[in-house]
PDB file of C-alpha atoms in Angstrom:
ATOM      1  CA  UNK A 262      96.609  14.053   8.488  1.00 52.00           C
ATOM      2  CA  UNK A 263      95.765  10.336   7.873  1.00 78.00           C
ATOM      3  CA  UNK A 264      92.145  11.002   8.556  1.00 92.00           C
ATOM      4  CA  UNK A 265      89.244  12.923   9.401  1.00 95.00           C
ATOM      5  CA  UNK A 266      89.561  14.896  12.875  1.00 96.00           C
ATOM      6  CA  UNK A 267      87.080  16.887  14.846  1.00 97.00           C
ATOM      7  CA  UNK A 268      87.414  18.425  17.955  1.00 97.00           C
ATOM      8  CA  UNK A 269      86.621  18.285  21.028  1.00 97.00           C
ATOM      9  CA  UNK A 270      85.322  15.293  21.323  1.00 96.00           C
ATOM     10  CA  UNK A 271      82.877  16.063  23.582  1.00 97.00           C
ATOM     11  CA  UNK A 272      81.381  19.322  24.841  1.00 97.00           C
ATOM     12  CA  UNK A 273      78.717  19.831  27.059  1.00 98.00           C
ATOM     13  CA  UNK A 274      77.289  23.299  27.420  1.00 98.00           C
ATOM     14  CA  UNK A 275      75.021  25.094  29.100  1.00 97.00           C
ATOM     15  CA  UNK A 276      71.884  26.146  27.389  1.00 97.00           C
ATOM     16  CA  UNK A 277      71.989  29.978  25.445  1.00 98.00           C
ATOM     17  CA  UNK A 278      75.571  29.459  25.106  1.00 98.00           C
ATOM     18  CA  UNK A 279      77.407  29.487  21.984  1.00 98.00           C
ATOM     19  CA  UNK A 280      79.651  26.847  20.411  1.00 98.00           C
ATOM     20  CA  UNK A 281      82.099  26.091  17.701  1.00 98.00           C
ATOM     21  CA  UNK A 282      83.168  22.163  16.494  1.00 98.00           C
ATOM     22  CA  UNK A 283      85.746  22.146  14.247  1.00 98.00           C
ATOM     23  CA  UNK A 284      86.684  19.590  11.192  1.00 97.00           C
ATOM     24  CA  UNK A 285      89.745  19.137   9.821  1.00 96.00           C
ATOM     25  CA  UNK A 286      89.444  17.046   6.670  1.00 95.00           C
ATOM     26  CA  UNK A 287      91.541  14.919   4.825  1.00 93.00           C
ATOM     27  CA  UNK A 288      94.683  17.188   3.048  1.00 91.00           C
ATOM     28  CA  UNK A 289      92.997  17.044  -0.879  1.00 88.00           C
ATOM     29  CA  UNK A 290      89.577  16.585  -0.378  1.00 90.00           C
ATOM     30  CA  UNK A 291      87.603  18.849  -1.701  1.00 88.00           C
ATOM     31  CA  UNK A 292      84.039  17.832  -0.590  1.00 90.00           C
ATOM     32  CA  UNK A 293      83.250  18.474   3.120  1.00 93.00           C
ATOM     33  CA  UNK A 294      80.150  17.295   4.605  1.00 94.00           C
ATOM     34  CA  UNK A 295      78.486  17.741   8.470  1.00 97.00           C
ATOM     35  CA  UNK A 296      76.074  15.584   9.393  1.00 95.00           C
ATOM     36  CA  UNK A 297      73.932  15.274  12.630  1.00 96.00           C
ATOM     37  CA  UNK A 298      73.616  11.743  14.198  1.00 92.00           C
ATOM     38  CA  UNK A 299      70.766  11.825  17.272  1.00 87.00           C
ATOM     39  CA  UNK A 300      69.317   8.692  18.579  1.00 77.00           C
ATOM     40  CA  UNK A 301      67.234   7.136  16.140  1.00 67.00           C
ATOM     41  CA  UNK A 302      67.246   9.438  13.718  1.00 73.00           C
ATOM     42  CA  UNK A 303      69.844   8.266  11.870  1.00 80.00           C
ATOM     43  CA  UNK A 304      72.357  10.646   9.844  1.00 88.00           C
ATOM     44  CA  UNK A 305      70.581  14.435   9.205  1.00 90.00           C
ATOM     45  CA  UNK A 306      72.806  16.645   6.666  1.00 91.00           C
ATOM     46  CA  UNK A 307      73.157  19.740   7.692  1.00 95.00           C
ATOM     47  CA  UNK A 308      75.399  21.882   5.270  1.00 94.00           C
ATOM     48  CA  UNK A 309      77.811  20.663   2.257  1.00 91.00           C
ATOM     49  CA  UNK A 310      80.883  22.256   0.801  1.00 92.00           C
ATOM     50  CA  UNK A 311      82.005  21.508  -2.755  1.00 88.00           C
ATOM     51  CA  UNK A 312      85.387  23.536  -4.115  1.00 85.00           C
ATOM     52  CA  UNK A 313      84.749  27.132  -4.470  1.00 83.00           C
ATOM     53  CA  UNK A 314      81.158  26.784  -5.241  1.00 86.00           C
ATOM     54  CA  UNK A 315      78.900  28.148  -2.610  1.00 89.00           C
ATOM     55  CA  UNK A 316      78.074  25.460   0.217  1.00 92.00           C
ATOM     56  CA  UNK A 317      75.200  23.867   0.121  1.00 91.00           C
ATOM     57  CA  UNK A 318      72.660  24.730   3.561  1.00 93.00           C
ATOM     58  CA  UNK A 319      69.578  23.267   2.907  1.00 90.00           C
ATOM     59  CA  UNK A 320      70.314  21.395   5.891  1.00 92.00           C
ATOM     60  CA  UNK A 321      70.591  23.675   8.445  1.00 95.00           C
ATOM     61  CA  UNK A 322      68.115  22.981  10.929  1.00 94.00           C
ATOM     62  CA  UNK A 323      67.412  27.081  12.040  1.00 95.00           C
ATOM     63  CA  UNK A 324      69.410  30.169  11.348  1.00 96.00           C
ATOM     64  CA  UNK A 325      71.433  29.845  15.053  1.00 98.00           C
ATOM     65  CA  UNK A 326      73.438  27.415  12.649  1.00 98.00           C
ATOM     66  CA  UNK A 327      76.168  28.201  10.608  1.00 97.00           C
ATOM     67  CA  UNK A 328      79.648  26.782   9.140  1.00 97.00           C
ATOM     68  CA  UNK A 329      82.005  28.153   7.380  1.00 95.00           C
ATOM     69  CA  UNK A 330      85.004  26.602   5.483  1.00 94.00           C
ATOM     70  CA  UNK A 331      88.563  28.495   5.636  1.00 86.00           C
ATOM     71  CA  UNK A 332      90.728  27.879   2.557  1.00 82.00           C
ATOM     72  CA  UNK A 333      89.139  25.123   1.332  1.00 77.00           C
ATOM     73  CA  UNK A 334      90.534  23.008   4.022  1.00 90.00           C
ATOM     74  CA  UNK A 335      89.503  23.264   7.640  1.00 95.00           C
ATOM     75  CA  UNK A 336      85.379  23.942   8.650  1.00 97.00           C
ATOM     76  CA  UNK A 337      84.294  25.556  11.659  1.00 97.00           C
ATOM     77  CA  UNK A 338      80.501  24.279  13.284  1.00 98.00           C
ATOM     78  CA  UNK A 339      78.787  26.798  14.838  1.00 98.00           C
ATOM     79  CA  UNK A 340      75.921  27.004  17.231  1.00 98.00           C
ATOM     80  CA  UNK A 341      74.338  29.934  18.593  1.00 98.00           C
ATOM     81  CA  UNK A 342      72.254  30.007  21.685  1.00 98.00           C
ATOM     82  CA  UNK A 343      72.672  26.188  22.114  1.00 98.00           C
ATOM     83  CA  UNK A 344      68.886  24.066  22.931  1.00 97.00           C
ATOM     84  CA  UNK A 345      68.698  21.303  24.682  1.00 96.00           C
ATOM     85  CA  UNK A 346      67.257  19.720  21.201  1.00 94.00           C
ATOM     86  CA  UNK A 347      70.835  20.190  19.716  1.00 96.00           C
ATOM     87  CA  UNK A 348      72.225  17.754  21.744  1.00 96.00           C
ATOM     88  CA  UNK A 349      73.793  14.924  18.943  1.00 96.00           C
ATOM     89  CA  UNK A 350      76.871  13.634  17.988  1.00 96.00           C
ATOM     90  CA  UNK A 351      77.636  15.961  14.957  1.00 98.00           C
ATOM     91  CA  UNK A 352      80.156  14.165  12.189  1.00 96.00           C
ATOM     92  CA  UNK A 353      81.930  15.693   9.515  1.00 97.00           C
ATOM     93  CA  UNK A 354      82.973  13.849   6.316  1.00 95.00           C
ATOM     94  CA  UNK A 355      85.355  14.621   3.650  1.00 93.00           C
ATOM     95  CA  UNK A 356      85.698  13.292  -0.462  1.00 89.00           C
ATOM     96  CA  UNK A 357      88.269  13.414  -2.520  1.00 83.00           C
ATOM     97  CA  UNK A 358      85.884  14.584  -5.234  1.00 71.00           C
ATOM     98  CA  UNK A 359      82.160  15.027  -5.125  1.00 62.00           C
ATOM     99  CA  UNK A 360      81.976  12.373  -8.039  1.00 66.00           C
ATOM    100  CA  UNK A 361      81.896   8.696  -6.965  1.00 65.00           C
ATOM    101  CA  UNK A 362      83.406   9.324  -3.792  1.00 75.00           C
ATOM    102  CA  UNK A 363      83.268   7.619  -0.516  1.00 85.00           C
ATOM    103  CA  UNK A 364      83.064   9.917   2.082  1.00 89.00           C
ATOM    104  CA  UNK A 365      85.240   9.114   5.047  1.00 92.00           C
ATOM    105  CA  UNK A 366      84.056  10.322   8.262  1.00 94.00           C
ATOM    106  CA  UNK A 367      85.701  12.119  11.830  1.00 95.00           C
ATOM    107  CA  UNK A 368      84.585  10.269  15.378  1.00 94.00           C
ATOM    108  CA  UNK A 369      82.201  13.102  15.534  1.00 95.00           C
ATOM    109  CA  UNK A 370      81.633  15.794  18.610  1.00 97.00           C
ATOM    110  CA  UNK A 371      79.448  14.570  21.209  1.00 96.00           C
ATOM    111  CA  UNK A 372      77.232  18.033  21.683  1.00 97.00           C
ATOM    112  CA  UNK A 373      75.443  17.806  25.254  1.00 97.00           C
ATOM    113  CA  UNK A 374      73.697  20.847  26.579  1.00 97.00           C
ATOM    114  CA  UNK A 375      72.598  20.682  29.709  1.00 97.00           C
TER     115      UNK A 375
ATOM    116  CA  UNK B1408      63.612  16.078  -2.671  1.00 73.00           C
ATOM    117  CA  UNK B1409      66.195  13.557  -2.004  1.00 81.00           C
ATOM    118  CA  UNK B1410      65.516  11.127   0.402  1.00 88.00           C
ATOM    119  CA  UNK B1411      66.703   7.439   1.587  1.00 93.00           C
ATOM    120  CA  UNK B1412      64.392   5.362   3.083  1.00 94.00           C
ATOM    121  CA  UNK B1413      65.688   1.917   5.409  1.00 94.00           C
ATOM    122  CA  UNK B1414      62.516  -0.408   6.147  1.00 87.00           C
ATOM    123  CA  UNK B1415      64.144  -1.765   9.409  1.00 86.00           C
ATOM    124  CA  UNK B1416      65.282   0.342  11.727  1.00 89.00           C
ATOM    125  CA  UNK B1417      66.186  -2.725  14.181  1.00 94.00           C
ATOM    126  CA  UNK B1418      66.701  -6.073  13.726  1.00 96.00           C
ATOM    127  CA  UNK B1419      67.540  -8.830  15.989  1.00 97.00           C
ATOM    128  CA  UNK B1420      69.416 -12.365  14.476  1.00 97.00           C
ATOM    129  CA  UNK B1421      71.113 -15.284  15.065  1.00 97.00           C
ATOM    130  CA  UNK B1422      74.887 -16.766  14.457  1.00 96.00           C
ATOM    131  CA  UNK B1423      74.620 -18.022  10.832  1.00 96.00           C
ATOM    132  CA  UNK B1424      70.845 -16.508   9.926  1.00 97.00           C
ATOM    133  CA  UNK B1425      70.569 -14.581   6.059  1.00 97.00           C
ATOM    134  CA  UNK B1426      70.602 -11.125   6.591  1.00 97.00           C
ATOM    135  CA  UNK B1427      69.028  -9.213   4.202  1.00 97.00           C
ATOM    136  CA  UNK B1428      68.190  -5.017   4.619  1.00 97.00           C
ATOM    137  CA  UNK B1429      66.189  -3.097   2.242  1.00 96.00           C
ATOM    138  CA  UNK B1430      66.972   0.246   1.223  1.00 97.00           C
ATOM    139  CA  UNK B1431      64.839   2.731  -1.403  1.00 96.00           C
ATOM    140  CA  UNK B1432      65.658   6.091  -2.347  1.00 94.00           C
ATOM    141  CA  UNK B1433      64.387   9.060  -4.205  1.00 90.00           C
ATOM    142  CA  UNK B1434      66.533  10.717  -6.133  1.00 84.00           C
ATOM    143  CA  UNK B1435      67.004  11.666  -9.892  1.00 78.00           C
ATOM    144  CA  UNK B1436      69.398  11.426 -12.187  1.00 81.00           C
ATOM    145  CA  UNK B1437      72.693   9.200 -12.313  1.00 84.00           C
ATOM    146  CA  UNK B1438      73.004   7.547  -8.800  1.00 88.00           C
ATOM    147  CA  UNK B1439      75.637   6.567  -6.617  1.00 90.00           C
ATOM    148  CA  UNK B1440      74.799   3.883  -3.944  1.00 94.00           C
ATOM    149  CA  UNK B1441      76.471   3.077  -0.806  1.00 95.00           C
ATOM    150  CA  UNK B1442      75.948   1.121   2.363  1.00 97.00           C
ATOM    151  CA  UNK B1443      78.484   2.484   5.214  1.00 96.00           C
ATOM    152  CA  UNK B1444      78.647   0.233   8.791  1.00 96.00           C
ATOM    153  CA  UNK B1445      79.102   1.765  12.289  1.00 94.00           C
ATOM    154  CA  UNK B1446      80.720  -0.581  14.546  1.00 94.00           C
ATOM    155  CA  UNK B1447      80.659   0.211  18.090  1.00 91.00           C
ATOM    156  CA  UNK B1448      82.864   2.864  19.195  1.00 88.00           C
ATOM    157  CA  UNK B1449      84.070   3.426  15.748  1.00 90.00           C
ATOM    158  CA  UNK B1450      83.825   5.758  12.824  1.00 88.00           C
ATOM    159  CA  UNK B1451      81.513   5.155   9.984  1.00 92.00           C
ATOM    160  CA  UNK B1452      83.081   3.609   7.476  1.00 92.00           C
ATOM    161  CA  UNK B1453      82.079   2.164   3.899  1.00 93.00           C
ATOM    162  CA  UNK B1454      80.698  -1.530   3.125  1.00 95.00           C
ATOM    163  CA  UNK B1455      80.461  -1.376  -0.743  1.00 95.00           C
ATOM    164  CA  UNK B1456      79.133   1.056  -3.426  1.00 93.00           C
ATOM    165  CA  UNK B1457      77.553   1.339  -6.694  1.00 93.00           C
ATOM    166  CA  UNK B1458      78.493   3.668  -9.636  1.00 90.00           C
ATOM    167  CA  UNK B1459      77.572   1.595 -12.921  1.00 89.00           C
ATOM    168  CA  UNK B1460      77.480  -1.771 -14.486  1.00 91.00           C
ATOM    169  CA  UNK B1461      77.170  -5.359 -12.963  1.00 94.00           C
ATOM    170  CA  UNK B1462      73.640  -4.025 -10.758  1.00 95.00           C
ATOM    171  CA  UNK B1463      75.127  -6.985  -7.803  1.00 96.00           C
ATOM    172  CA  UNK B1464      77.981  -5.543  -5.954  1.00 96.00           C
ATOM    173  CA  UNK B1465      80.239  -7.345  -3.623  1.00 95.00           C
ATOM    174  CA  UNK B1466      82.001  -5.308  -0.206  1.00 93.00           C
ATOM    175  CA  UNK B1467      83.521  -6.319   2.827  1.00 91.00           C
ATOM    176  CA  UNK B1468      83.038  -9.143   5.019  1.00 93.00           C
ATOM    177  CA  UNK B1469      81.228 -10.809   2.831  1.00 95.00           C
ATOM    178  CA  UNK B1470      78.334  -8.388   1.855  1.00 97.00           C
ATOM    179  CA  UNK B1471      77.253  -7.661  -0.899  1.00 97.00           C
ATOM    180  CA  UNK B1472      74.308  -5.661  -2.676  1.00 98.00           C
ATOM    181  CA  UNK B1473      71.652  -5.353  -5.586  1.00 97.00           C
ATOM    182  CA  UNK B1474      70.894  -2.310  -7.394  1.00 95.00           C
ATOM    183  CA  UNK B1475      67.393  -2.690  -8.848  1.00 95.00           C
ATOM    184  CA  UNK B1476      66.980   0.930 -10.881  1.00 92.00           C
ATOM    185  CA  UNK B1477      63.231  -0.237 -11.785  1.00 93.00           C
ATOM    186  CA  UNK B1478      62.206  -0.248  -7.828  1.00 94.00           C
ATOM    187  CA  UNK B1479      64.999   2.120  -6.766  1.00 94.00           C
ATOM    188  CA  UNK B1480      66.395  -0.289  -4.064  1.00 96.00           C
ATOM    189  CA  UNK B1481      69.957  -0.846  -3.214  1.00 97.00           C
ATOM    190  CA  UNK B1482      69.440  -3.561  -0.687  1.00 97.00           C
ATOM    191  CA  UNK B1483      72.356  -5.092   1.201  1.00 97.00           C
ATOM    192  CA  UNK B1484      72.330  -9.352   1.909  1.00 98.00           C
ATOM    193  CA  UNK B1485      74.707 -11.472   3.453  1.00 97.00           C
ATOM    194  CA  UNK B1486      74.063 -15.071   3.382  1.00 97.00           C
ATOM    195  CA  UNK B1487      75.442 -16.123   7.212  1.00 97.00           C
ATOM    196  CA  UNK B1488      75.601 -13.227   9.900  1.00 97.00           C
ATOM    197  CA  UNK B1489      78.399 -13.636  12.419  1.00 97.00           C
ATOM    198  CA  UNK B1490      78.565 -11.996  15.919  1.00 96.00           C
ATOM    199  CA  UNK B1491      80.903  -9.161  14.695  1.00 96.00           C
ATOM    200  CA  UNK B1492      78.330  -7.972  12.406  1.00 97.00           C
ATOM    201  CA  UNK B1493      76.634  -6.668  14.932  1.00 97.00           C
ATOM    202  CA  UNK B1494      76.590  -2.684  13.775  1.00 96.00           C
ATOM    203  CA  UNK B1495      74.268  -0.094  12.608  1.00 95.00           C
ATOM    204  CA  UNK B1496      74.204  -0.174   8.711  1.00 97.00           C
ATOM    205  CA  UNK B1497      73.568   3.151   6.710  1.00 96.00           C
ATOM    206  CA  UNK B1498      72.323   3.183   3.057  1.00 96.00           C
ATOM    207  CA  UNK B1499      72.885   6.091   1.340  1.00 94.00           C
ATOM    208  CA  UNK B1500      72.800   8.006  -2.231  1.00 91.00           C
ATOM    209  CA  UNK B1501      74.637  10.915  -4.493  1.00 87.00           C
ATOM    210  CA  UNK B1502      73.983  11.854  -7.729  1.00 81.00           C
ATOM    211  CA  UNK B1503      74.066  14.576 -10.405  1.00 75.00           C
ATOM    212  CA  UNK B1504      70.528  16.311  -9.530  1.00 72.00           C
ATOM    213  CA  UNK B1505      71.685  17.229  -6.112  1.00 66.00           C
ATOM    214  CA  UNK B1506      74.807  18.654  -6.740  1.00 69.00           C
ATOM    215  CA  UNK B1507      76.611  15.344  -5.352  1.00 74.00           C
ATOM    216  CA  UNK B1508      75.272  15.507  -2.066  1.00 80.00           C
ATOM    217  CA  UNK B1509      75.354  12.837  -0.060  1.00 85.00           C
ATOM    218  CA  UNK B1510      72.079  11.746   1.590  1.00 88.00           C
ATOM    219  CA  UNK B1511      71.877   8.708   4.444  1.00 91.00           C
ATOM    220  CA  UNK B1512      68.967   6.768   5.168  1.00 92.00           C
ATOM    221  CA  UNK B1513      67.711   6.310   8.936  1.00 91.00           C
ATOM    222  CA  UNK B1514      70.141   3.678   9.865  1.00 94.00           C
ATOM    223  CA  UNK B1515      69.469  -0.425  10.908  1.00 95.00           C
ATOM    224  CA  UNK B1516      70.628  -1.843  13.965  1.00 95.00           C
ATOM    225  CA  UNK B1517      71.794  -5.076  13.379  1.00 97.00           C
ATOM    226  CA  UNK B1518      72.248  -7.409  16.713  1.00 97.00           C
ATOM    227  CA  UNK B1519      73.441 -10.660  15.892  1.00 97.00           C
ATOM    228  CA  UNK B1520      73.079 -13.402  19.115  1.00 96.00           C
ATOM    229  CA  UNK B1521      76.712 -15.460  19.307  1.00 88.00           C
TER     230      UNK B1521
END
């Protein structure tokens, strides 16, 4: 596609449930990034996929966090017995290369959990 | 560890006031510097970057930016703010030690009064 895309948009949950946000970058790149964005807190990485190599998940905030990336291409988010503390936009960002590379970004997944 | 630091996290100006935001990271090795803008209701999207030579870099909208290596700063100026400036303004940093990964400072909110 032309751009970044994440779905939903928005997803409010209750808390304890589980829940997946997906990222579908831009066809080529091969650097993937999530990122959490929570009111004044700015932009908190969270897990990094380069290639082939293994991701990077020094991010990851607790082990109820995971992603995975499917063929290089598409990334799956996902939460496991959602807090209320997770509530955040959550962004994904794809390179074309993880060399001098701008990173262009998805409108994110507003995360509520209620 | 890698780490961005932005000295204002909010900062309130006036139609035709110098803007100028500092930015200081940690992180070794070759650099790559960025400053990326979120305009209200959009996606994040990049104001200039850094890779190598000429330390002053020009962007968008008339922005521009000095790398300083000897005080690791990348601060971003603008000589005369306009309304539609108003945004939140990211500085962040890549490089070789960290396998490429992007890290984002805090964020500034920049209000500019019409």
């Amino acid at each position: 596609g032309a751009g970044v895309s994440q779905s939903p948009s928005n997803k409010v949950t209750e808390k304890g449930k589980d829940v997946e946000l997906r990222c579908d970058p831009i066809s080529g790149h091969t650097a993937l990034y999530w990122y959490r964005q929570s009111l004044g807190q700015g932009l908190e990485f969270l897990i990094y996929f380069q290639g082939n190599s293994a991701p990077d998940k020094s991010g990851l905030p607790s082990d109820r966090f995971s992603a995975e990336r499917t063929g290089g291409s598409v990334s799956t988010l996902t939460i496991q017995r959602t807090q209320q503390e997770d509530s955040a936009v959550y962004l994904c960002a794809s390179s074309y290369s993880f060399d001098r590379a701008e990173a262009f970004f998805g409108q994110g997944t507003r995360l509520t959990v209620v | 560890a890698q780490s961005v630091s932005q000295h204002n996290h909010h900062v309130i100006l006036s139609e035709a006031a110098s803007l100028e935001l500092g930015c200081n990271y940690s992180y070794g090795g070759t650099v790559n510097l960025f400053w990326y803008v979120q305009y209200p209701g959009q996606h994040l999207q990049l104001l200039l970057k850094y890779f190598s030579g000429d330390p002053l870099v020009k962007g968008i909208k008339g922005f521009e930016a000095e790398f300083i290596k000897s005080k690791f700063s990348f601060n971003l100026r603008k000589p005369s703010v306009q309304w539609s400036d108003t945004a939140e303004y990211f500085c962040a940093v890549t490089g070789n030690t960290g396998g490429f990964k992007t890290i984002f400072g805090a964020g500034t909110r920049l209000f500019v009064k019409a």
